[in-house]
XYZ file of C-alpha atoms in Angstrom:
533
model
C 33.563 -46.920 8.013
C 36.580 -46.141 10.177
C 36.720 -47.848 13.557
C 37.129 -44.407 15.087
C 33.669 -43.369 13.903
C 31.909 -46.692 14.552
C 29.452 -47.090 17.415
C 30.766 -48.908 20.483
C 29.167 -52.351 21.031
C 27.392 -52.992 24.328
C 28.122 -56.699 24.650
C 31.350 -57.241 26.721
C 32.732 -59.890 24.352
C 32.027 -57.735 21.306
C 33.550 -54.737 23.065
C 36.785 -56.681 23.726
C 36.935 -57.763 20.076
C 36.312 -54.181 18.999
C 39.140 -52.936 21.241
C 41.538 -55.514 19.766
C 40.587 -54.432 16.236
C 41.226 -50.811 17.171
C 44.605 -51.727 18.641
C 45.514 -53.545 15.424
C 44.471 -50.597 13.273
C 46.414 -48.240 15.545
C 49.519 -50.419 15.247
C 49.334 -50.313 11.452
C 48.988 -46.522 11.560
C 51.948 -46.221 13.948
C 54.155 -48.349 11.666
C 53.134 -46.217 8.684
C 54.098 -43.055 10.578
C 57.447 -44.609 11.576
C 58.217 -45.576 7.961
C 57.422 -42.057 6.827
C 59.705 -40.688 9.555
C 62.566 -42.833 8.216
C 61.919 -41.614 4.674
C 61.848 -38.018 5.934
C 65.255 -38.439 7.574
C 66.641 -39.975 4.361
C 65.416 -37.005 2.313
C 66.908 -34.540 4.801
C 70.267 -36.302 4.422
C 70.039 -36.127 0.614
C 69.176 -32.418 0.716
C 72.069 -31.657 3.061
C 74.446 -33.556 0.759
C 73.230 -31.697 -2.320
C 73.557 -28.331 -0.582
C 77.244 -29.058 -0.020
C 77.588 -29.735 -3.767
C 75.513 -26.741 -4.852
C 78.301 -24.336 -5.794
C 79.943 -26.451 -8.502
C 79.563 -26.415 -12.277
C 76.164 -28.130 -12.177
C 74.726 -25.855 -9.496
C 71.559 -25.070 -11.505
C 70.726 -28.760 -11.942
C 71.502 -29.459 -8.280
C 69.328 -26.508 -7.182
C 66.447 -28.040 -9.127
C 67.018 -31.392 -7.463
C 67.026 -29.691 -4.064
C 63.698 -27.991 -4.879
C 62.192 -31.341 -5.890
C 63.401 -33.026 -2.701
C 62.231 -30.117 -0.535
C 58.779 -30.455 -2.031
C 58.728 -34.225 -1.613
C 59.826 -33.772 1.999
C 57.046 -31.325 2.820
C 54.454 -33.671 1.284
C 55.778 -36.548 3.414
C 55.641 -34.408 6.552
C 52.083 -33.308 5.759
C 51.067 -36.916 5.110
C 52.735 -38.048 8.317
C 50.779 -35.445 10.297
C 47.524 -36.531 8.629
C 48.144 -40.198 9.479
C 49.189 -39.291 13.026
C 45.899 -37.402 13.510
C 43.954 -40.455 12.342
C 46.000 -42.728 14.600
C 45.333 -40.510 17.590
C 41.585 -40.757 17.008
C 41.858 -44.551 16.798
C 43.812 -44.517 20.063
C 41.162 -42.449 21.823
C 38.452 -44.962 20.895
C 39.918 -47.479 23.345
C 41.603 -44.984 25.659
C 45.040 -45.628 24.199
C 45.988 -42.016 23.654
C 48.980 -42.455 25.919
C 50.258 -45.153 23.609
C 50.407 -42.909 20.546
C 53.930 -42.206 19.388
C 55.211 -38.705 18.763
C 57.682 -38.517 15.919
C 60.726 -36.299 16.335
C 59.901 -32.615 15.825
C 61.913 -29.435 16.112
C 61.991 -28.082 19.653
C 59.160 -25.618 20.111
C 60.427 -22.056 20.351
C 58.576 -19.193 22.009
C 56.656 -17.001 19.597
C 58.671 -13.941 18.542
C 58.670 -11.121 21.093
C 58.398 -8.420 18.403
C 54.957 -9.541 17.245
C 52.005 -7.526 18.542
C 50.065 -9.224 21.343
C 46.345 -9.295 21.985
C 44.989 -10.654 25.267
C 41.807 -12.713 25.386
C 40.774 -13.343 28.996
C 38.679 -16.443 29.702
C 36.824 -16.082 32.980
C 35.088 -19.057 34.620
C 31.452 -19.501 33.688
C 28.573 -18.542 35.983
C 30.527 -15.748 37.639
C 32.939 -18.297 39.133
C 35.528 -15.542 39.561
C 33.441 -13.944 42.298
C 31.434 -16.699 43.941
C 32.524 -20.203 44.925
C 30.435 -22.784 43.058
C 30.707 -25.160 46.047
C 29.863 -23.017 49.069
C 28.856 -19.613 47.693
C 31.671 -17.707 49.425
C 34.051 -15.260 47.785
C 36.896 -16.354 45.478
C 40.445 -14.995 45.390
C 42.705 -14.993 42.295
C 45.406 -17.618 42.640
C 47.288 -17.054 39.391
C 46.715 -17.596 35.688
C 47.681 -19.816 32.759
C 48.662 -18.170 29.491
C 48.614 -19.894 26.093
C 50.099 -18.020 23.141
C 48.961 -18.877 19.614
C 50.057 -17.513 16.248
C 47.338 -15.629 14.411
C 47.341 -14.119 10.938
C 45.508 -10.989 9.857
C 45.875 -9.705 6.275
C 49.438 -8.464 5.914
C 51.029 -9.593 9.173
C 51.194 -12.061 12.051
C 50.214 -11.371 15.629
C 50.086 -13.352 18.855
C 46.839 -14.079 20.680
C 47.411 -14.556 24.421
C 44.681 -16.725 25.905
C 44.703 -15.806 29.604
C 42.839 -18.123 32.019
C 42.843 -16.805 35.593
C 42.684 -19.398 38.412
C 40.535 -18.708 41.460
C 40.484 -20.370 44.885
C 37.679 -20.165 47.436
C 38.543 -18.218 50.628
C 36.376 -20.532 52.745
C 36.879 -24.026 51.273
C 39.328 -25.864 49.020
C 37.368 -25.368 45.793
C 39.164 -24.000 42.733
C 37.798 -22.840 39.399
C 39.231 -21.919 36.012
C 37.854 -21.504 32.514
C 38.615 -24.453 30.172
C 41.387 -24.080 27.609
C 40.236 -22.455 24.362
C 39.411 -24.788 21.484
C 42.078 -25.004 18.768
C 41.836 -26.690 15.362
C 44.948 -28.838 15.880
C 45.802 -30.740 19.081
C 48.602 -28.997 20.992
C 48.895 -26.650 18.014
C 49.798 -23.004 18.155
C 48.115 -21.984 14.902
C 44.755 -20.231 14.892
C 42.183 -21.000 12.186
C 43.268 -17.801 10.400
C 46.902 -18.945 10.312
C 45.958 -22.393 8.977
C 43.713 -20.832 6.332
C 46.501 -18.502 5.198
C 48.930 -21.415 5.023
C 46.550 -23.531 2.901
C 45.652 -20.710 0.510
C 49.310 -19.719 0.084
C 50.225 -23.302 -0.799
C 47.289 -24.399 -2.953
C 45.948 -21.128 -4.407
C 49.032 -18.891 -4.531
C 51.270 -21.895 -5.346
C 53.922 -21.298 -2.675
C 55.505 -24.544 -1.413
C 55.944 -24.776 2.344
C 59.724 -24.411 2.260
C 59.314 -21.096 0.417
C 56.685 -19.950 2.889
C 59.070 -20.819 5.705
C 61.719 -18.603 4.107
C 59.229 -15.733 3.629
C 58.067 -15.888 7.256
C 61.683 -16.011 8.465
C 62.323 -12.668 6.752
C 59.515 -11.275 8.913
C 61.194 -12.647 12.032
C 58.752 -15.553 12.405
C 60.664 -18.849 12.505
C 58.332 -21.601 11.323
C 60.133 -24.785 10.368
C 58.885 -26.501 7.207
C 58.110 -29.641 9.199
C 55.881 -27.579 11.505
C 54.036 -26.154 8.513
C 53.715 -29.677 7.099
C 52.167 -30.848 10.371
C 49.641 -28.044 10.235
C 48.704 -28.756 6.609
C 48.242 -32.491 7.237
C 46.094 -31.968 10.318
C 44.008 -29.236 8.657
C 43.296 -31.392 5.583
C 42.214 -34.239 7.851
C 39.858 -31.924 9.765
C 38.329 -30.610 6.548
C 37.783 -34.023 4.943
C 34.057 -34.325 5.914
C 33.326 -30.950 4.275
C 35.166 -32.050 1.113
C 33.117 -35.266 1.024
C 29.865 -33.290 1.381
C 30.771 -30.954 -1.511
C 31.625 -33.908 -3.752
C 28.336 -35.572 -2.885
C 26.463 -32.381 -3.800
C 28.163 -32.185 -7.202
C 27.073 -35.685 -8.182
C 23.419 -35.061 -7.311
C 23.170 -32.595 -10.218
C 21.339 -33.366 -13.465
C 24.259 -32.012 -15.496
C 27.969 -31.681 -14.719
C 31.108 -30.663 -16.592
C 34.327 -32.662 -16.406
C 37.946 -32.142 -17.361
C 41.331 -33.525 -16.380
C 44.927 -32.393 -16.577
C 48.384 -33.796 -16.027
C 50.101 -33.415 -12.677
C 53.837 -34.110 -12.418
C 54.444 -36.228 -9.326
C 57.865 -36.797 -7.795
C 58.961 -40.428 -7.963
C 61.554 -42.082 -5.697
C 65.094 -41.087 -6.637
C 66.648 -37.856 -7.789
C 65.068 -35.751 -10.501
C 62.539 -38.279 -11.786
C 58.822 -37.660 -12.102
C 55.769 -39.609 -13.144
C 52.543 -38.236 -14.565
C 49.445 -38.216 -12.391
C 46.037 -36.756 -13.243
C 43.809 -34.253 -11.552
C 40.104 -34.557 -12.399
C 37.399 -31.967 -11.858
C 33.612 -32.257 -11.971
C 31.727 -28.960 -11.871
C 28.100 -28.265 -11.141
C 27.090 -24.762 -12.233
C 23.448 -24.066 -12.998
C 23.840 -20.280 -12.915
C 24.258 -20.203 -16.712
C 20.560 -21.100 -17.130
C 19.355 -19.344 -13.940
C 19.153 -22.600 -11.978
C 18.678 -22.413 -8.217
C 21.275 -25.010 -7.110
C 24.526 -23.690 -5.659
C 27.647 -24.125 -7.841
C 30.333 -26.539 -6.671
C 33.486 -28.240 -7.942
C 34.818 -31.667 -6.940
C 38.460 -32.535 -7.603
C 40.091 -35.976 -7.492
C 43.667 -37.161 -7.945
C 44.714 -40.392 -9.641
C 48.180 -41.795 -10.441
C 47.252 -42.311 -14.123
C 44.458 -41.686 -16.664
C 42.883 -45.128 -16.502
C 39.153 -45.320 -17.218
C 38.564 -46.937 -13.827
C 39.152 -43.593 -12.096
C 36.285 -41.551 -13.642
C 34.147 -44.685 -13.435
C 34.681 -44.733 -9.661
C 34.162 -40.970 -9.328
C 30.856 -41.099 -11.238
C 29.507 -44.299 -9.670
C 26.484 -42.495 -8.163
C 25.899 -39.969 -10.957
C 23.130 -40.078 -13.550
C 22.459 -37.308 -16.034
C 24.346 -35.244 -18.612
C 28.153 -35.270 -18.613
C 29.808 -32.559 -20.686
C 33.449 -33.382 -21.407
C 36.051 -33.760 -24.133
C 36.434 -36.867 -26.296
C 38.357 -38.914 -23.689
C 37.923 -42.591 -24.595
C 37.695 -43.598 -20.919
C 34.234 -42.023 -20.741
C 32.838 -44.275 -23.476
C 31.941 -47.051 -21.045
C 30.036 -44.544 -18.906
C 27.808 -43.536 -21.814
C 26.701 -47.164 -22.300
C 23.228 -47.443 -20.698
C 23.774 -51.172 -20.077
C 26.397 -50.533 -17.405
C 25.661 -51.938 -13.957
C 24.281 -48.843 -12.211
C 20.912 -47.060 -12.025
C 20.289 -44.751 -14.962
C 22.474 -43.705 -17.883
C 25.071 -40.986 -18.262
C 24.388 -38.989 -21.424
C 27.285 -37.504 -23.360
C 27.367 -33.796 -24.197
C 30.365 -32.862 -26.338
C 32.340 -29.618 -26.496
C 32.332 -27.230 -29.454
C 35.312 -25.331 -28.052
C 37.353 -28.534 -28.258
C 36.331 -29.015 -31.905
C 37.030 -25.383 -32.722
C 40.531 -25.677 -31.229
C 41.423 -28.434 -33.688
C 40.375 -26.302 -36.676
C 42.151 -23.271 -35.210
C 45.412 -25.197 -34.875
C 45.227 -26.115 -38.573
C 44.428 -22.513 -39.534
C 47.374 -21.219 -37.482
C 49.760 -23.706 -39.103
C 48.583 -23.712 -42.739
C 46.113 -20.813 -43.275
C 43.769 -23.348 -44.881
C 40.604 -21.708 -46.319
C 38.588 -24.774 -45.282
C 39.769 -24.448 -41.677
C 38.868 -20.735 -41.788
C 35.384 -21.539 -43.085
C 34.899 -24.071 -40.274
C 35.899 -21.408 -37.745
C 33.466 -18.889 -39.265
C 30.583 -21.372 -39.170
C 31.308 -22.213 -35.506
C 31.550 -18.478 -34.729
C 27.990 -18.014 -36.001
C 26.809 -20.608 -33.456
C 28.606 -18.786 -30.651
C 27.058 -15.465 -31.666
C 23.670 -16.966 -30.790
C 25.086 -18.451 -27.572
C 26.149 -14.969 -26.460
C 22.468 -13.976 -26.455
C 21.411 -17.147 -24.629
C 24.015 -17.041 -21.855
C 22.579 -16.515 -18.335
C 19.014 -16.671 -19.636
C 16.408 -19.104 -18.218
C 16.376 -22.528 -19.876
C 13.161 -21.997 -21.946
C 14.497 -18.688 -23.269
C 17.801 -20.322 -24.227
C 15.933 -22.967 -26.244
C 14.017 -20.183 -27.997
C 17.282 -18.436 -28.976
C 18.740 -21.718 -30.201
C 15.995 -22.231 -32.767
C 18.363 -20.314 -35.048
C 21.222 -22.671 -34.108
C 19.608 -25.884 -35.404
C 19.716 -24.920 -39.115
C 23.301 -23.605 -38.746
C 24.483 -26.924 -37.316
C 22.619 -28.940 -39.944
C 24.350 -26.889 -42.647
C 27.724 -27.262 -40.925
C 27.556 -31.062 -40.796
C 26.284 -31.331 -44.397
C 29.229 -29.195 -45.528
C 31.679 -31.131 -43.317
C 30.542 -34.521 -44.664
C 30.866 -33.302 -48.231
C 34.298 -31.768 -47.572
C 36.081 -34.478 -45.594
C 35.788 -37.080 -48.371
C 37.849 -34.803 -50.638
C 40.753 -34.606 -48.185
C 43.642 -36.962 -47.591
C 42.889 -38.961 -44.475
C 46.343 -38.211 -43.076
C 45.847 -34.448 -42.981
C 45.282 -32.796 -39.586
C 42.338 -30.968 -41.145
C 40.706 -34.293 -42.065
C 41.248 -35.494 -38.497
C 39.548 -32.327 -37.181
C 36.551 -32.941 -39.466
C 36.282 -36.616 -38.469
C 36.554 -35.766 -34.739
C 33.648 -33.330 -35.102
C 31.461 -35.454 -37.400
C 31.641 -38.570 -35.221
C 30.315 -36.529 -32.262
C 27.409 -34.936 -34.073
C 24.694 -36.226 -31.744
C 26.556 -35.187 -28.588
C 27.453 -31.806 -30.130
C 23.839 -30.924 -30.943
C 22.139 -31.940 -27.665
C 22.441 -28.438 -26.234
C 20.133 -27.024 -28.932
C 16.966 -28.557 -27.482
C 17.873 -28.537 -23.769
C 18.363 -25.130 -22.173
C 20.308 -26.600 -19.248
C 23.171 -27.660 -21.507
C 26.095 -25.641 -22.843
C 27.707 -25.491 -26.253
C 31.132 -26.150 -24.722
C 32.960 -27.399 -21.657
C 34.538 -24.070 -20.659
C 33.029 -24.345 -17.172
C 35.327 -27.269 -16.347
C 38.292 -25.912 -18.286
C 38.122 -22.667 -16.303
C 38.243 -24.696 -13.084
C 41.577 -26.156 -14.229
C 43.333 -22.871 -14.997
C 44.837 -22.518 -11.527
C 46.380 -25.980 -11.822
C 48.291 -24.931 -14.946
C 49.704 -21.928 -13.070
C 50.798 -24.194 -10.238
C 52.581 -26.470 -12.722
C 54.589 -23.525 -14.028
C 55.644 -22.508 -10.526
C 56.774 -25.862 -9.129
C 56.296 -29.621 -9.256
C 52.748 -29.871 -8.051
C 52.667 -33.089 -6.072
C 55.472 -34.538 -3.988
C 53.623 -37.862 -3.760
C 50.299 -39.498 -4.589
C 48.984 -38.613 -1.138
C 50.108 -35.033 -1.776
C 47.996 -35.012 -4.939
C 44.998 -36.247 -2.944
C 45.470 -33.476 -0.356
C 45.692 -30.923 -3.147
C 42.462 -32.249 -4.719
C 40.702 -31.900 -1.353
C 41.763 -28.277 -0.847
C 41.011 -27.371 -4.467
C 37.498 -28.714 -3.920
C 37.045 -26.309 -1.009
C 38.654 -23.168 -2.415
C 37.185 -23.438 -5.927
C 33.689 -24.035 -4.574
C 34.150 -21.049 -2.265
C 35.116 -18.875 -5.244
C 32.151 -20.123 -7.289
C 29.895 -18.966 -4.446
C 31.488 -15.519 -4.284
C 33.559 -16.137 -1.168
C 37.107 -15.231 -0.273
C 38.598 -18.750 0.065
C 40.907 -17.754 2.924
C 38.033 -16.261 4.902
C 35.891 -19.314 4.216
C 38.577 -21.746 5.409
C 39.188 -19.620 8.499
C 35.486 -19.642 9.397
C 34.920 -23.378 8.991
C 38.157 -24.305 10.798
C 37.029 -22.101 13.694
C 33.651 -23.842 13.802
C 35.268 -27.291 13.673
C 37.592 -26.294 16.520
C 34.579 -25.244 18.566
C 33.139 -28.764 18.256
C 30.873 -28.570 15.205
C 29.240 -32.001 15.002
C 29.522 -34.334 12.019
C 25.738 -34.478 11.538
C 25.702 -30.709 10.827
C 28.412 -30.665 8.158
C 25.973 -29.180 5.634
C 26.083 -25.930 7.655
C 29.773 -25.577 6.699
C 29.236 -25.812 2.927
C 30.213 -22.622 1.067
C 26.703 -21.735 -0.064
C 25.528 -21.947 3.560
C 28.389 -19.678 4.720
C 27.768 -16.870 2.234
C 26.452 -14.220 4.692
C 29.451 -14.571 7.046
C 32.324 -14.998 4.617
C 31.203 -12.678 1.813
C 31.632 -9.702 4.121
C 35.400 -10.191 3.980
C 35.674 -10.025 0.199
C 37.888 -7.141 -0.932
């Protein structure tokens, strides 16, 4: 547990020790922020140098390097803002907020004059504008404070002017004024709608922050990339408890689907990348008319080591439908040190793909026959899809004999093939997974394939084509958090931008940590679904 969320001790000696621990943790956070600031300045210098070289013979290669560095820079700035937000909370625990260090930021400019304005007037509570709360006499207006914030409505920006009139009593010295409106980010000028648009543009529409900055500049709205990075980092930090709650919900299911994909991650230096992984675990009982809400949990890891899914699935027991990744083998062993086993359910689509690749390359009659036999299984699945579990089992009574015939034919065929052929490898891959490939026949909750998880990864592939996905490991973790939110929102029929706007607004208004379940997508359906196009 973070010191910022721990309960304060009552004993004076323990309280002093607690304060010292908080100071130590704050110091570490401050040093981390300072190191990131130095790295940010170094990257800015490298980008400026490359821009001066951009118009030579290797301009295309240099432009690519600039794009990579721009993306790495925005990830560092987002991470710096996230760590600064955590450090500020640690500082507040022991009343050290004044000691928090502000890193250098661009000078704040006034919001553009050409944007439309909308006034929101905040009057004092209990009719304080008319009657003095101290003596009951009349109040006179003394002036007003105006805070302008940048808001986004579909298609354009606008400015919300929060006007707070000040009143002074005509008979005594009492003064009254409404409190400042709650905002998602401390001292920020972005409304929840603006933050939601920024997050969806970056993680759903695959627009890096430096490109967004250029787009907004064309509209006359100057938003420096570092400012956008601050907003992203602070928003991800605010949303972290909701992400954790969604992940927890996924792993309480009886059956989940899993998949992973590569994520290029920028490494220190120019033009070099390493390969990270993005993992997804999907709970979706709608296919058998289950009552639980669908949800998707994403995680980032720097490699594909088996320890990563082992850590993700530490609390899960039940059916895991996935491909033939060897790292899952230890999870299927019931002797592992955790309560209950994880039971493997294999994927017929993955097997079919191997036969299809052989058919495409060689037009092998045996590969074609394998495809036809698998197609007969899927013809039955088309009837069973979205039916209640008992009805699905009834449909699949026809599937059992088809699969028995398939494996008898496969066993008889593979021994006649050279072991080095790709077709033989496809047969062996399928035969060795027979038990896991046939489990769905007798359990209506299970699927014939893992398309549920593969569909949840499609947006990641699009992002890879548009730009280098992660500027750093921490950038990959932020992306996994936002993908958890937006994909789960989509699975529940919500517009992800509207959903993020609504929960950021509630968090800004002081939504308490013990009511996080009220912010989960399936609990927000009535409010957010109304904004779907």
